[in-house]
């Protein structure tokens, strides 16, 4: 629980990347219109801004921020921070040219660039935590969880923003893979660190329940053309809470053998 700022930063950041990606794909496939694309991108901007604001709390002192860039190129954490800044800058550019100084060409360039940089940003987060020195993190499950948040969190929020079909499909795929992989993941961490893993049961149970809510949300979004905005917001919120809960469990498993 002591890494809560990073929990919000990683989950909301990965979800924002997912929204940008899925909304653009949906628009290109003509499954949603320009207004839905803009609305989805605006929601991604809000999530990323919140994630950044909370993530800064992890520094303790804002003046320490420049120190995190000292290892650019060789330090996964420095690379993550730079890519995060680049992604958020392009997100801001997309919003600026979509809403404030409307220019569809510039907005499109920023949108595409934000997606590409965002995917590299998610990859860079994985490099920070795929560590051989932390036994419970030294697994492909670490990578899988991070990428699944892009589909699950991004998909749920995309549905909320009106990108229903593409968001629902991504959400369904993410939920199914997550549920299938969960028993093997729990078995892995249980053998790696039985004491710590036994303390995460509640967090995993919350995530499993929220994934079920997400799957129901995806089915409803695919079957019904219209849906209650309040209900969709509630379901999307539950899905994000589930990802936050699983990420708390992930950070709680941090331990370095002596």
Coordinates of C-alpha atoms in Angstrom, one line a residue:
X1 CA 0.0 0.0 0.0
X2 CA 3.0 2.3 0.4
X3 CA 3.3 2.7 -3.4
X4 CA -0.2 4.0 -4.0
X5 CA 1.0 7.0 -6.1
X6 CA 2.7 4.5 -8.5
X7 CA -0.4 2.4 -8.5
X8 CA -2.5 5.2 -9.8
X9 CA 0.2 6.5 -12.2
X10 CA 0.7 3.1 -13.9
X11 CA -3.0 2.0 -14.1
X12 CA -4.4 5.4 -15.2
X13 CA -1.5 5.9 -17.6
X14 CA -1.9 2.5 -19.2
X15 CA -5.7 3.0 -19.4
X16 CA -5.2 6.4 -21.1
X17 CA -3.0 4.7 -23.8
X18 CA -5.7 2.1 -24.3
X19 CA -8.4 4.7 -24.8
X20 CA -6.3 6.6 -27.4
X21 CA -5.5 3.4 -29.3
X22 CA -9.0 1.9 -29.2
X23 CA -10.8 5.2 -30.1
X24 CA -8.5 5.8 -33.1
X25 CA -8.9 2.2 -34.3
X26 CA -12.7 2.5 -33.9
X27 CA -12.7 5.8 -35.9
X28 CA -10.6 4.4 -38.7
X29 CA -12.9 1.4 -39.0
X30 CA -15.9 3.9 -39.1
X31 CA -17.4 2.3 -36.0
X32 CA -17.5 5.7 -34.2
X33 CA -17.5 9.3 -35.4
X34 CA -15.2 12.3 -34.9
X35 CA -17.1 13.5 -31.8
X36 CA -16.7 10.2 -30.1
X37 CA -13.0 10.1 -30.9
X38 CA -12.6 13.6 -29.4
X39 CA -14.6 12.6 -26.3
X40 CA -12.6 9.5 -25.8
X41 CA -9.3 11.4 -26.2
X42 CA -10.6 14.0 -23.7
X43 CA -11.3 11.3 -21.1
X44 CA -7.8 9.8 -21.7
X45 CA -6.4 13.3 -21.1
X46 CA -8.2 13.6 -17.8
X47 CA -7.1 10.1 -16.6
X48 CA -3.5 10.8 -17.6
X49 CA -3.5 14.2 -15.8
X50 CA -4.9 12.6 -12.7
X51 CA -2.3 9.8 -12.9
X52 CA 0.5 12.3 -13.3
X53 CA -0.7 14.5 -10.4
X54 CA -0.9 11.5 -8.1
X55 CA 2.3 10.0 -9.3
X56 CA 4.3 13.1 -8.5
X57 CA 3.5 12.5 -4.8
X58 CA 5.9 9.5 -5.0
X59 CA 8.8 11.9 -5.4
X60 CA 8.2 13.4 -1.9
X61 CA 9.8 16.6 -3.1
X62 CA 9.1 18.0 -6.6
X63 CA 12.7 19.3 -6.8
X64 CA 13.9 15.7 -7.0
X65 CA 12.3 15.3 -10.4
X66 CA 15.4 16.4 -12.5
X67 CA 17.4 13.7 -10.7
X68 CA 15.1 11.1 -12.3
X69 CA 16.3 12.1 -15.7
X70 CA 20.0 11.6 -15.0
X71 CA 20.1 8.0 -16.3
X72 CA 18.3 8.7 -19.6
X73 CA 19.1 5.9 -22.0
X74 CA 20.5 3.5 -19.5
X75 CA 18.0 3.7 -16.7
X76 CA 14.5 2.2 -17.3
X77 CA 13.0 4.7 -14.8
X78 CA 14.5 7.7 -16.5
X79 CA 13.2 6.4 -19.9
X80 CA 9.8 5.9 -18.4
X81 CA 9.6 9.4 -17.1
X82 CA 10.7 10.9 -20.5
X83 CA 8.3 8.8 -22.5
X84 CA 5.5 9.7 -20.0
X85 CA 6.2 13.4 -20.6
X86 CA 6.3 12.9 -24.4
X87 CA 3.0 11.0 -24.3
X88 CA 1.2 13.5 -22.2
X89 CA 2.6 16.4 -24.4
X90 CA 1.2 14.7 -27.5
X91 CA -2.1 14.0 -25.7
X92 CA -2.3 17.8 -24.8
X93 CA -1.5 18.6 -28.4
X94 CA -4.3 16.4 -29.6
X95 CA -6.8 18.0 -27.2
X96 CA -5.6 21.5 -28.1
X97 CA -6.0 21.0 -31.8
X98 CA -9.3 19.2 -31.4
X99 CA -11.1 21.6 -29.0
X100 CA -9.2 24.9 -28.6
X101 CA -7.5 25.8 -31.9
X102 CA -9.3 23.4 -34.2
X103 CA -7.0 22.0 -36.9
X104 CA -7.9 18.4 -37.9
X105 CA -4.5 17.8 -39.6
X106 CA -2.4 18.7 -36.6
X107 CA -4.9 16.9 -34.3
X108 CA -4.5 13.7 -36.3
X109 CA -0.7 13.9 -36.3
X110 CA -0.6 14.4 -32.6
X111 CA -3.2 11.6 -32.2
X112 CA -1.2 9.1 -34.1
X113 CA 2.1 10.1 -32.5
X114 CA 0.5 9.9 -29.0
X115 CA -0.6 6.3 -29.7
X116 CA 2.9 5.2 -30.9
X117 CA 4.7 7.0 -28.0
X118 CA 2.1 5.7 -25.6
X119 CA 2.7 2.1 -26.5
X120 CA 6.4 2.6 -26.0
X121 CA 5.6 4.3 -22.7
X122 CA 3.7 1.2 -21.5
X123 CA 6.7 -1.0 -22.6
X124 CA 9.0 1.3 -20.7
X125 CA 7.0 0.8 -17.5
X126 CA 7.4 -2.9 -17.8
X127 CA 11.2 -2.6 -18.0
X128 CA 11.1 -0.9 -14.6
X129 CA 9.5 -3.8 -12.9
X130 CA 10.6 -6.9 -14.9
X131 CA 13.4 -7.4 -12.4
X132 CA 15.4 -10.6 -11.6
X133 CA 16.2 -9.2 -8.1
X134 CA 12.5 -9.3 -7.2
X135 CA 11.4 -12.9 -7.5
X136 CA 7.7 -12.3 -7.5
X137 CA 8.1 -9.8 -10.4
X138 CA 10.5 -11.9 -12.4
X139 CA 7.8 -13.4 -14.6
X140 CA 6.0 -12.9 -17.9
X141 CA 3.0 -12.2 -15.8
X142 CA 4.4 -8.8 -15.0
X143 CA 4.4 -7.9 -18.7
X144 CA 1.0 -9.5 -19.2
X145 CA -0.7 -7.6 -16.4
X146 CA 0.6 -4.2 -17.7
X147 CA -0.6 -4.8 -21.2
X148 CA -3.9 -6.2 -20.1
X149 CA -4.6 -3.0 -18.2
X150 CA -4.3 -1.2 -21.6
X151 CA -7.2 -3.5 -22.9
X152 CA -9.2 -3.7 -19.7
X153 CA -9.0 -0.2 -18.3
X154 CA -8.8 1.4 -21.7
X155 CA -11.6 -0.7 -23.1
X156 CA -14.0 0.1 -20.2
X157 CA -13.3 3.8 -20.4
X158 CA -13.6 3.7 -24.2
X159 CA -17.1 2.2 -23.9
X160 CA -18.0 5.0 -21.4
X161 CA -16.8 7.6 -23.9
X162 CA -19.1 6.2 -26.6
X163 CA -16.6 3.9 -28.4
X164 CA -18.8 1.0 -27.7
X165 CA -18.0 -1.9 -30.1
X166 CA -14.2 -1.6 -30.2
X167 CA -14.0 -0.8 -26.5
X168 CA -16.3 -3.7 -25.6
X169 CA -14.3 -6.2 -27.7
X170 CA -11.0 -5.1 -26.2
X171 CA -12.5 -5.2 -22.7
X172 CA -13.8 -8.7 -23.3
X173 CA -10.5 -10.0 -24.6
X174 CA -8.6 -8.4 -21.7
X175 CA -11.0 -9.8 -19.1
X176 CA -10.9 -13.4 -20.5
X177 CA -7.1 -13.5 -20.8
X178 CA -6.8 -12.0 -17.3
X179 CA -9.2 -14.6 -15.7
X180 CA -7.5 -17.5 -17.5
X181 CA -4.0 -16.3 -16.5
X182 CA -4.9 -15.5 -12.9
X183 CA -4.7 -19.1 -11.4
X184 CA -1.2 -19.6 -12.9
X185 CA -0.1 -16.2 -11.6
X186 CA -1.4 -16.8 -8.1
X187 CA 0.3 -20.3 -8.1
X188 CA 3.6 -18.7 -9.2
X189 CA 3.6 -16.0 -6.5
X190 CA 2.4 -18.4 -3.9
X191 CA 5.4 -20.6 -4.5
X192 CA 7.7 -17.6 -4.7
X193 CA 6.7 -15.9 -1.5
X194 CA 3.9 -17.7 0.3
X195 CA 3.6 -15.2 3.2
X196 CA 3.3 -12.1 1.0
X197 CA 1.0 -13.7 -1.6
X198 CA -1.4 -14.9 1.1
X199 CA -1.9 -11.3 2.2
X200 CA -3.1 -10.3 -1.3
X201 CA -6.2 -12.6 -1.5
X202 CA -8.7 -9.7 -0.9
X203 CA -7.1 -7.6 -3.6
X204 CA -7.3 -10.4 -6.1
X205 CA -10.8 -11.2 -5.1
X206 CA -11.8 -7.6 -5.7
X207 CA -10.2 -7.6 -9.1
X208 CA -11.9 -10.8 -10.1
X209 CA -15.3 -9.4 -9.1
X210 CA -14.6 -6.2 -11.1
X211 CA -13.5 -8.2 -14.1
X212 CA -16.8 -10.0 -14.0
X213 CA -18.6 -6.6 -14.0
X214 CA -16.4 -5.5 -16.9
X215 CA -17.4 -8.6 -18.9
X216 CA -21.1 -7.9 -18.2
X217 CA -20.5 -4.3 -19.3
X218 CA -18.9 -5.5 -22.5
X219 CA -21.8 -7.8 -23.3
X220 CA -24.4 -5.1 -22.7
X221 CA -22.4 -2.7 -24.9
X222 CA -22.3 -5.1 -27.7
X223 CA -25.9 -6.2 -27.5
X224 CA -27.6 -2.8 -26.8
X225 CA -27.0 0.3 -28.9
X226 CA -27.9 2.6 -26.0
X227 CA -27.2 2.3 -22.3
X228 CA -27.6 4.3 -19.2
X229 CA -24.6 6.7 -18.8
X230 CA -24.7 6.4 -15.1
X231 CA -24.6 2.6 -15.3
X232 CA -21.7 2.6 -17.8
X233 CA -19.8 5.1 -15.6
X234 CA -20.4 2.8 -12.6
X235 CA -19.2 -0.3 -14.4
X236 CA -16.2 1.5 -15.9
X237 CA -15.3 2.8 -12.5
X238 CA -15.6 -0.7 -11.1
X239 CA -13.2 -2.0 -13.8
X240 CA -10.6 0.6 -13.0
X241 CA -10.9 -0.1 -9.3
X242 CA -10.3 -3.7 -10.1
X243 CA -7.1 -2.9 -12.0
X244 CA -6.0 -0.6 -9.1
X245 CA -6.7 -3.4 -6.6
X246 CA -4.6 -5.9 -8.6
X247 CA -1.8 -3.3 -9.0
X248 CA -1.8 -2.8 -5.2
X249 CA -1.3 -6.5 -4.8
X250 CA 1.5 -6.4 -7.3
X251 CA 3.4 -3.7 -5.4
X252 CA 2.8 -5.5 -2.1
X253 CA 4.7 -8.5 -3.5
X254 CA 7.9 -6.4 -3.7
X255 CA 10.6 -8.2 -1.7
X256 CA 14.4 -8.5 -2.2
X257 CA 16.0 -11.7 -0.8
X258 CA 18.8 -11.1 1.7

